[in-house]
mmCIF file of C-alpha atoms in Angstrom:
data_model
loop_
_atom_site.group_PDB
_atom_site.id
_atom_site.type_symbol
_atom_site.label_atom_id
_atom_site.label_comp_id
_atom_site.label_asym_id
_atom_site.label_seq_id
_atom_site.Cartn_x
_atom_site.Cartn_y
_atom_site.Cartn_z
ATOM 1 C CA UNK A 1 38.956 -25.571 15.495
ATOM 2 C CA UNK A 2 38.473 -23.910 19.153
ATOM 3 C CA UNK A 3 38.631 -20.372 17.644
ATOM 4 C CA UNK A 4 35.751 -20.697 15.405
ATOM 5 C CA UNK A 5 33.045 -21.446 18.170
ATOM 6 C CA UNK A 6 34.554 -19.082 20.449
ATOM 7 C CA UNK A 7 34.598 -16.725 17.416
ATOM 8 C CA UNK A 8 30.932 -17.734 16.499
ATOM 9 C CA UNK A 9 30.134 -17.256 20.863
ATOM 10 C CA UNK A 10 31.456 -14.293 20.951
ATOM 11 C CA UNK A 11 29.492 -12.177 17.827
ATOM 12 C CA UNK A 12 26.378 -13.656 18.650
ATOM 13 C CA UNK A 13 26.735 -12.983 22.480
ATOM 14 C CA UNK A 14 24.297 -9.798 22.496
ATOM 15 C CA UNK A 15 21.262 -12.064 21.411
ATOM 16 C CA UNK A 16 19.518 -14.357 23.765
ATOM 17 C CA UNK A 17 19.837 -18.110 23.385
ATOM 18 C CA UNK A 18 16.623 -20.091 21.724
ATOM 19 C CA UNK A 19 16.406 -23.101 19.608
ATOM 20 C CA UNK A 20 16.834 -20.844 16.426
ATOM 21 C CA UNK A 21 20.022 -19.464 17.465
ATOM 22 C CA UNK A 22 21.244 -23.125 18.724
ATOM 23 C CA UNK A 23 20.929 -24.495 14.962
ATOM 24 C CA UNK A 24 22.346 -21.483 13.700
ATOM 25 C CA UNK A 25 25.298 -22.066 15.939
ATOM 26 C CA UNK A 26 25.520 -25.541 14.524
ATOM 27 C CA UNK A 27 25.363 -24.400 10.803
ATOM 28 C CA UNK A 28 28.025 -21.905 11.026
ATOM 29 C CA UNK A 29 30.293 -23.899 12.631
ATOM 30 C CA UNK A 30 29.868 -26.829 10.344
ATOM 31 C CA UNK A 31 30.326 -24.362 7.232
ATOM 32 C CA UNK A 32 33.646 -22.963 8.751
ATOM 33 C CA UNK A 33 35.244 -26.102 9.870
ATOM 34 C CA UNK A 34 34.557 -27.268 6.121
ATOM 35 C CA UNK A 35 35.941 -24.073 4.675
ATOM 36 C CA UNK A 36 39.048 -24.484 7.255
ATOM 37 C CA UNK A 37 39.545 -27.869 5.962
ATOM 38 C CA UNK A 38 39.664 -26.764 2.595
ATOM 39 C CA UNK A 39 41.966 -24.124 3.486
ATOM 40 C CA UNK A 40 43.952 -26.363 4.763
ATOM 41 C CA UNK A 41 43.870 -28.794 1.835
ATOM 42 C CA UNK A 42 44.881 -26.160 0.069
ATOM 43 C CA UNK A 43 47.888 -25.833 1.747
ATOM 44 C CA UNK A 44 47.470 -23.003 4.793
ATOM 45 C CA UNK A 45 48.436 -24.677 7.798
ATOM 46 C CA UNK A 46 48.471 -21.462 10.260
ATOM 47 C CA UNK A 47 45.422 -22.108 12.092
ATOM 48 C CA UNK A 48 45.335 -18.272 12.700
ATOM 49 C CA UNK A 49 45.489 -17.189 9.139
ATOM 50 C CA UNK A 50 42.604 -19.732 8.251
ATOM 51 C CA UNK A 51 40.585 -18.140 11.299
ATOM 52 C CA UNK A 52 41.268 -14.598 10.377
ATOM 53 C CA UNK A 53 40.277 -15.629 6.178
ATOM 54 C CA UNK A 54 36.986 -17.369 7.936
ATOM 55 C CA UNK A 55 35.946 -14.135 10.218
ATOM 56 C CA UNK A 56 36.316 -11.870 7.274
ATOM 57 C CA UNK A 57 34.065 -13.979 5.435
ATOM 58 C CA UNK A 58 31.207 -14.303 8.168
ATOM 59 C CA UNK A 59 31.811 -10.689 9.655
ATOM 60 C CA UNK A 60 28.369 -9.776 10.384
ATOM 61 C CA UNK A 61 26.969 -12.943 12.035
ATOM 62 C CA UNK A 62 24.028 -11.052 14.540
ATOM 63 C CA UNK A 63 22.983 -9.330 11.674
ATOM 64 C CA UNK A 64 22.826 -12.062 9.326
ATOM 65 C CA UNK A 65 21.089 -14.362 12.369
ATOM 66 C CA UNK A 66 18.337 -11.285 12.438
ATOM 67 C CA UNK A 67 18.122 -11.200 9.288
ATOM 68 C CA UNK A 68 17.471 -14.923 8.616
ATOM 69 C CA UNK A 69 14.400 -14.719 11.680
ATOM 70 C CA UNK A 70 12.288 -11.683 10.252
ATOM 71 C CA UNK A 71 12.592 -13.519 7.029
ATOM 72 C CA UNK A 72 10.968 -16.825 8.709
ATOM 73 C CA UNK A 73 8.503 -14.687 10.577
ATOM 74 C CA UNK A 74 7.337 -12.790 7.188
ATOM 75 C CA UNK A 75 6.992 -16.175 5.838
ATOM 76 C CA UNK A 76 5.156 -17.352 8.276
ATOM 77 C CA UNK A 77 3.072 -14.672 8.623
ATOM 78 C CA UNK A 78 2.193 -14.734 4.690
ATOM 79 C CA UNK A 79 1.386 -18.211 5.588
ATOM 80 C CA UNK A 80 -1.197 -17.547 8.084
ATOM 81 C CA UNK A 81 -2.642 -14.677 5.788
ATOM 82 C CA UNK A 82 -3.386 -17.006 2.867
ATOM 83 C CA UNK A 83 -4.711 -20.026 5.081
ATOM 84 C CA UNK A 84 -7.126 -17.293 6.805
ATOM 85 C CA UNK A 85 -8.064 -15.686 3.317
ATOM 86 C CA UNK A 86 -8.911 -18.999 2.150
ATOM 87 C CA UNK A 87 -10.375 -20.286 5.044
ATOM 88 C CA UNK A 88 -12.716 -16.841 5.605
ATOM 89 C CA UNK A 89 -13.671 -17.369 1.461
ATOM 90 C CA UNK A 90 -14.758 -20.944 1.790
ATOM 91 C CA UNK A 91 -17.144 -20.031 4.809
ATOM 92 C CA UNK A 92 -18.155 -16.963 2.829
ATOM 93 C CA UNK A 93 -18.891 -19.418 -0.213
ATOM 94 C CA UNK A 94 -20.504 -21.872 2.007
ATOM 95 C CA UNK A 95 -22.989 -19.189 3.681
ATOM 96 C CA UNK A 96 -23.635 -17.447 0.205
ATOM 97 C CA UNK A 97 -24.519 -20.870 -1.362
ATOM 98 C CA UNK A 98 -26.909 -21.591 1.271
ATOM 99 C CA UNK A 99 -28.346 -18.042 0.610
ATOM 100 C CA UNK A 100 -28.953 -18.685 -2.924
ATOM 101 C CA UNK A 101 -30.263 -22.304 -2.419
ATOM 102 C CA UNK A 102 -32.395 -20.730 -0.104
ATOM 103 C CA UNK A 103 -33.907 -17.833 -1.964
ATOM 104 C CA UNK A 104 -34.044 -19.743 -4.854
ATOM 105 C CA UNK A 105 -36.460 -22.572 -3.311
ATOM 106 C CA UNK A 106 -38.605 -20.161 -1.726
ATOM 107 C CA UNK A 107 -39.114 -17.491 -4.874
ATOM 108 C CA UNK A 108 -37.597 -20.345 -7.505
ATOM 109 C CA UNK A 109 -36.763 -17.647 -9.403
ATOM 110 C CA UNK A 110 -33.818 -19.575 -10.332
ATOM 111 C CA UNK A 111 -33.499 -17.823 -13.827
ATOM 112 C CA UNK A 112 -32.673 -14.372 -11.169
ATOM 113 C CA UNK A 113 -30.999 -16.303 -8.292
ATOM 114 C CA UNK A 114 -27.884 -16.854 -9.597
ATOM 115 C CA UNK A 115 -26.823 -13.173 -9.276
ATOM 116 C CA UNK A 116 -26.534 -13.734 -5.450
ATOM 117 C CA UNK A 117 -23.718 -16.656 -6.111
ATOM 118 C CA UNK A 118 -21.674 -14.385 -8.916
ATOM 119 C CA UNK A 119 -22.390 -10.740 -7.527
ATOM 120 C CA UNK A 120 -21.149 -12.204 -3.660
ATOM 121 C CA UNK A 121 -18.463 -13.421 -4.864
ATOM 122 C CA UNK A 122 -17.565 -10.261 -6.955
ATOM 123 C CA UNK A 123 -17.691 -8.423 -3.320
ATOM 124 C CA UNK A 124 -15.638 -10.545 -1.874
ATOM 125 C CA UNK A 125 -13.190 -10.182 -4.283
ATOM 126 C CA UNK A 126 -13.463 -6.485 -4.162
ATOM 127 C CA UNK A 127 -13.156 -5.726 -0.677
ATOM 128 C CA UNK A 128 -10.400 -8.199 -0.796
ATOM 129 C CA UNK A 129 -8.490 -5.926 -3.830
ATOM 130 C CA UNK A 130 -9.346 -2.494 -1.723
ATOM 131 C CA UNK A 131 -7.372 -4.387 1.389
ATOM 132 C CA UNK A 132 -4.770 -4.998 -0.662
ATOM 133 C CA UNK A 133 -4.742 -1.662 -2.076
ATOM 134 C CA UNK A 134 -4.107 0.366 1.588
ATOM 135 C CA UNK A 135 -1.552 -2.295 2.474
ATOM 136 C CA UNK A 136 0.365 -2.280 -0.896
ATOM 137 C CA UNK A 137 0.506 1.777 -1.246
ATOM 138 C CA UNK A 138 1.581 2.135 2.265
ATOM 139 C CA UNK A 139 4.322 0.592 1.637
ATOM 140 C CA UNK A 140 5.020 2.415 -1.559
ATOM 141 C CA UNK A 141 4.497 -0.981 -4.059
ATOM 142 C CA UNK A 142 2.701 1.780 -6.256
ATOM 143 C CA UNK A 143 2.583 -0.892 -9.211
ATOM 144 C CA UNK A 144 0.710 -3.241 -7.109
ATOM 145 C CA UNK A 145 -1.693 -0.631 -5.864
ATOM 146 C CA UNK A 146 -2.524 0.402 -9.454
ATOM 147 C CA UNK A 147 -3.522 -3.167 -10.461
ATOM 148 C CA UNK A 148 -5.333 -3.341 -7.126
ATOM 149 C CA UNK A 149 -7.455 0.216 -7.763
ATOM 150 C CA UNK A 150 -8.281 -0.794 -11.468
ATOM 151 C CA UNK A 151 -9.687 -4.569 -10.437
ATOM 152 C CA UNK A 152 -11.637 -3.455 -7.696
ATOM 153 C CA UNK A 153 -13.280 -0.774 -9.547
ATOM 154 C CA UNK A 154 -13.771 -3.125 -13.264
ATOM 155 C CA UNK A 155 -15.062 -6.066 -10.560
ATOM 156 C CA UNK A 156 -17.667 -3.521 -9.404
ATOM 157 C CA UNK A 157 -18.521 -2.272 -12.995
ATOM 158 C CA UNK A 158 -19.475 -5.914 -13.721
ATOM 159 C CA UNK A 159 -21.509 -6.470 -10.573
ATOM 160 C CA UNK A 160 -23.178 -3.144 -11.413
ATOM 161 C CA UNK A 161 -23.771 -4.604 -15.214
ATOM 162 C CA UNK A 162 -24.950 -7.676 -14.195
ATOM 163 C CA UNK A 163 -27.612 -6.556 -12.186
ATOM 164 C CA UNK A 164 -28.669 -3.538 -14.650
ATOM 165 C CA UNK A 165 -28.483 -6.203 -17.568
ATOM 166 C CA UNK A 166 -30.449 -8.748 -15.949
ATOM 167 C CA UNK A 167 -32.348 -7.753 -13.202
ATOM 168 C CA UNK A 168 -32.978 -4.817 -14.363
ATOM 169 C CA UNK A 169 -32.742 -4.806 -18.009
ATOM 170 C CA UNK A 170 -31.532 -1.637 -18.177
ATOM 171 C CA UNK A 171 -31.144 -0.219 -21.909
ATOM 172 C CA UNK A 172 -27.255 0.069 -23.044
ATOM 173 C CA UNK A 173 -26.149 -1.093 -19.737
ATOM 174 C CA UNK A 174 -22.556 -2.212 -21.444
ATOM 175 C CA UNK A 175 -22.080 1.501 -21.066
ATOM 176 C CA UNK A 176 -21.315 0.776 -17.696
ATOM 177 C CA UNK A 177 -17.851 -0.451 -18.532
ATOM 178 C CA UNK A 178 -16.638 2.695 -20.589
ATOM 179 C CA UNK A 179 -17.476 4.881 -17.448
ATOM 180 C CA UNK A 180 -15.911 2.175 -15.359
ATOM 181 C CA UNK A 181 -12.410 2.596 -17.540
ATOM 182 C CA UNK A 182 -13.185 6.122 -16.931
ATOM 183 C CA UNK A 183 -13.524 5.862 -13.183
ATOM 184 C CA UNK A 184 -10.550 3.668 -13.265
ATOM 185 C CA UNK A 185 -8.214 6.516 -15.090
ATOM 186 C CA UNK A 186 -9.219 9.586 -12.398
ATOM 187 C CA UNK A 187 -8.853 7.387 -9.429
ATOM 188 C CA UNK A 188 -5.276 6.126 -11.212
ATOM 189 C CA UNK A 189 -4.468 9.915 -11.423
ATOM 190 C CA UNK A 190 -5.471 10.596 -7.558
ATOM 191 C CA UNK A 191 -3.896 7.305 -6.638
ATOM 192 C CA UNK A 192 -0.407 8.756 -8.656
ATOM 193 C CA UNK A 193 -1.217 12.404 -6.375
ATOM 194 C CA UNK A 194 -1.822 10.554 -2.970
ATOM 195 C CA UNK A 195 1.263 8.251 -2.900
ATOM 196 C CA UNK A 196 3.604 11.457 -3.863
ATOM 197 C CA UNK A 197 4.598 9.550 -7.453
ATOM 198 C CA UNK A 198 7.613 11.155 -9.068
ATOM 199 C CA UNK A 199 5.769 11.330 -12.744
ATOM 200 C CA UNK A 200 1.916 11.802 -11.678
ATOM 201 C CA UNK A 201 2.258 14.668 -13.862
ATOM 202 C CA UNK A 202 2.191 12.527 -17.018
ATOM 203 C CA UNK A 203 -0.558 10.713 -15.828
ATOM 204 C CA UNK A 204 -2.616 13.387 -15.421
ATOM 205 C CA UNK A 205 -1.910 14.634 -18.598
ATOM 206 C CA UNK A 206 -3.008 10.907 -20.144
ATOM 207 C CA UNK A 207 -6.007 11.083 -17.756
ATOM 208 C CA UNK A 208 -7.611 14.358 -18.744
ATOM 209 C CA UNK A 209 -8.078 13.450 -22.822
ATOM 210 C CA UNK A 210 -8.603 9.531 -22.672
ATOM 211 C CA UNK A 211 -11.212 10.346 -19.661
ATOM 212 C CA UNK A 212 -13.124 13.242 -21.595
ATOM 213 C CA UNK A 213 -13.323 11.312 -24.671
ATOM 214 C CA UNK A 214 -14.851 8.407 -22.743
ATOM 215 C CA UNK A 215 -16.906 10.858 -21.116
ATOM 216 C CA UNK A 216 -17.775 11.988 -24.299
ATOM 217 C CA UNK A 217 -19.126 8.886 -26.054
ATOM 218 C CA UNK A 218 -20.949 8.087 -23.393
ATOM 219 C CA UNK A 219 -23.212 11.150 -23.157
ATOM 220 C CA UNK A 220 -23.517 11.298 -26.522
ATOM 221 C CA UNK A 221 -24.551 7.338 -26.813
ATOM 222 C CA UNK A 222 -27.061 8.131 -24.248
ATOM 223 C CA UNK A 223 -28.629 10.983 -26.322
ATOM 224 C CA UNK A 224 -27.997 13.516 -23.177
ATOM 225 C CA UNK A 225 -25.622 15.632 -25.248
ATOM 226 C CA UNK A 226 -24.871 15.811 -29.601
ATOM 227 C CA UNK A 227 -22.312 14.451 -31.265
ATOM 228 C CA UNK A 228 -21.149 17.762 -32.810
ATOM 229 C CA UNK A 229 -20.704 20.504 -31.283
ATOM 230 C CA UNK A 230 -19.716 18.621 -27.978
ATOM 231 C CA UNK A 231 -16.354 16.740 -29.499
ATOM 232 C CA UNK A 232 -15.085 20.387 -28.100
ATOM 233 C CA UNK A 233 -15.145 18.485 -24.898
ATOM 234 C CA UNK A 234 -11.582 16.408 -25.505
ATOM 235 C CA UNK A 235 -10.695 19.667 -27.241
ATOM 236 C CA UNK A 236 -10.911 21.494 -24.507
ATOM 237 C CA UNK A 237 -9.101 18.430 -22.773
ATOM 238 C CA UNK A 238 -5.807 18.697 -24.720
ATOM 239 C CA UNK A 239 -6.227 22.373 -24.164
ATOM 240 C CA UNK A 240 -5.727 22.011 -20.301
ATOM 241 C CA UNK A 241 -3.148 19.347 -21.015
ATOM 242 C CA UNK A 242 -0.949 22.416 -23.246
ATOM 243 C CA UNK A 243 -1.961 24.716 -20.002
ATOM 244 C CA UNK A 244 -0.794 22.516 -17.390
ATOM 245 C CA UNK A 245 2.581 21.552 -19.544
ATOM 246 C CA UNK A 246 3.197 25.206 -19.247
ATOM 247 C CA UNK A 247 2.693 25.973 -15.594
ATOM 248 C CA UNK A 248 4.794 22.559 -14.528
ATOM 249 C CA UNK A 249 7.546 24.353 -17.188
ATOM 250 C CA UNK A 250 7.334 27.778 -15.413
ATOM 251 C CA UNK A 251 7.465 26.205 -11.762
ATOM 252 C CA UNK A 252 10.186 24.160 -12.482
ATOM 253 C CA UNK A 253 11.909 27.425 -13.632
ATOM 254 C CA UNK A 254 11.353 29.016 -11.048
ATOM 255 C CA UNK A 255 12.620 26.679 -8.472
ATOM 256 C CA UNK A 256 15.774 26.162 -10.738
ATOM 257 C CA UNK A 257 16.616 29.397 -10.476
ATOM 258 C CA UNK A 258 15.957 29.820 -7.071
ATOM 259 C CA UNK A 259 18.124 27.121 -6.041
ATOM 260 C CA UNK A 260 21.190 28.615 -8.735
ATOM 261 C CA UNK A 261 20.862 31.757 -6.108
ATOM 262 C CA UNK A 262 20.825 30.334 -2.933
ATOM 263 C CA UNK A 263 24.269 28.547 -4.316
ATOM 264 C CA UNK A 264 25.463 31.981 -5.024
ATOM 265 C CA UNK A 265 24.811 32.693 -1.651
ATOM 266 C CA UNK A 266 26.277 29.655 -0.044
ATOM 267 C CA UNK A 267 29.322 30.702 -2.066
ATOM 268 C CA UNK A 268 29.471 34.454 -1.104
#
């Protein structure tokens, strides 16, 4: 049918011709010439009917043609991002192996050396989450930011232990990960604050006992504070929880009833 190019020409005139928009010529027009003939197999034999029933059905063909291209181009450029993340870790892993073979001939402190393999790799891995972190919460993929803030921050707890346990030999140095979980609930909270999150309220509210009671255990493994009286600590925690409850209740109050008389006002 004439009328179905011309129809297909004439919405898609406003966008300049390329080899995209040549195949997506092609494909429209062989999916309405096979929808015509199976209108007409079905017994419609006004050719303008079966044009009008076809243009309702494809009405928005520029924006469906636009649509179809930023898709291909955020595919591509996803593409492009994983071949140069994987290309930029294998050179990474390539230098850092010749680091370590390097050091470790030289000192052949091989029993030690091995931290340079695992701990670079741990790095890369972080700065890789904290990338991924600014790009997912600016665009508001607070779910994928959260899981992004608590690996980097338990991958740097490990490359902290490693080196405390081994090089170092730091006394309970597993301690590291309870202030790590720690770390990982405040920055969740600020994280929930930053990004404007509807219910960062109820995180907070989580935050403040689990995060003193880690706090808690910690000192008091480490001998730098008692066990009792210093359990007052998530006391004092659920405390500020009851004390926050109650200024959210008031504020919201207060702004309900403000807005109940500017509606009296509107309607005076």
């Amino acid at each position: 049918m004439t009328g179905l190019s011309d129809y297909i020409d004439k919405t898609l005139a406003g966008i300049k011709n390329n080899d995209a928009l040549y195949r997506y010529k092609g494909k429209l027009l062989g999916e309405m010439s096979a929808r015509a003939d199976e209108l007409q197999m079905r017994g419609l034999s006004d050719k303008k009917v079966i044009l009008d029933l076809i243009e309702q059905e494809y009405p928005n063909l520029a924006e469906d043609f636009l649509q179809r291209q930023k898709k291909q181009k955020s595919g591509k450029s996803a593409l492009l991002k994983g071949l140069s993340l994987i290309t930029g870790f294998l050179l990474y892993t390539f230098v850092l192996t010749l680091v370590y073979l390097a050091f470790s001939f030289i000192t052949e402190a091989w029993a030690l050396s091995w931290l340079i393999m695992v701990n670079g790799i741990i790095l890369f891995l972080v700065v890789y989450f904290l990338k991924l972190l600014g790009s997912t919460a600016g665009k508001h993929r607070y779910k994928t930011a959260r899981a992004c803030l608590i690996a980097a921050i338990m991958l740097c707890a490990v490359f902290v232990f490693l080196i405390s346990q081994v090089l170092l030999t730091v006394n309970k140095s597993y301690l590291i990960f309870l202030a790590a979980v720690a770390i990982a609930i405040i920055c969740d909270v600020i994280l929930a604050y930053s990004t404007n999150q509807k219910f960062a309220i109820f995180n907070l509210l989580i935050a403040l006992p689990s995060s003193a009671a880690l706090i808690y255990i910690i000192l008091s493994l480490l001998e730098l504070i008692s066990w009792h009286p210093y359990w007052l600590i998530i006391l004092n925690a659920f405390l500020a929880d009851f004390i926050i409850i109650i200024l959210a209740i008031s504020r919201n109050s207060k702004n309900s009833e403000k807005e109940e008389a500017d509606d009296l006002w509107k309607e005076n």
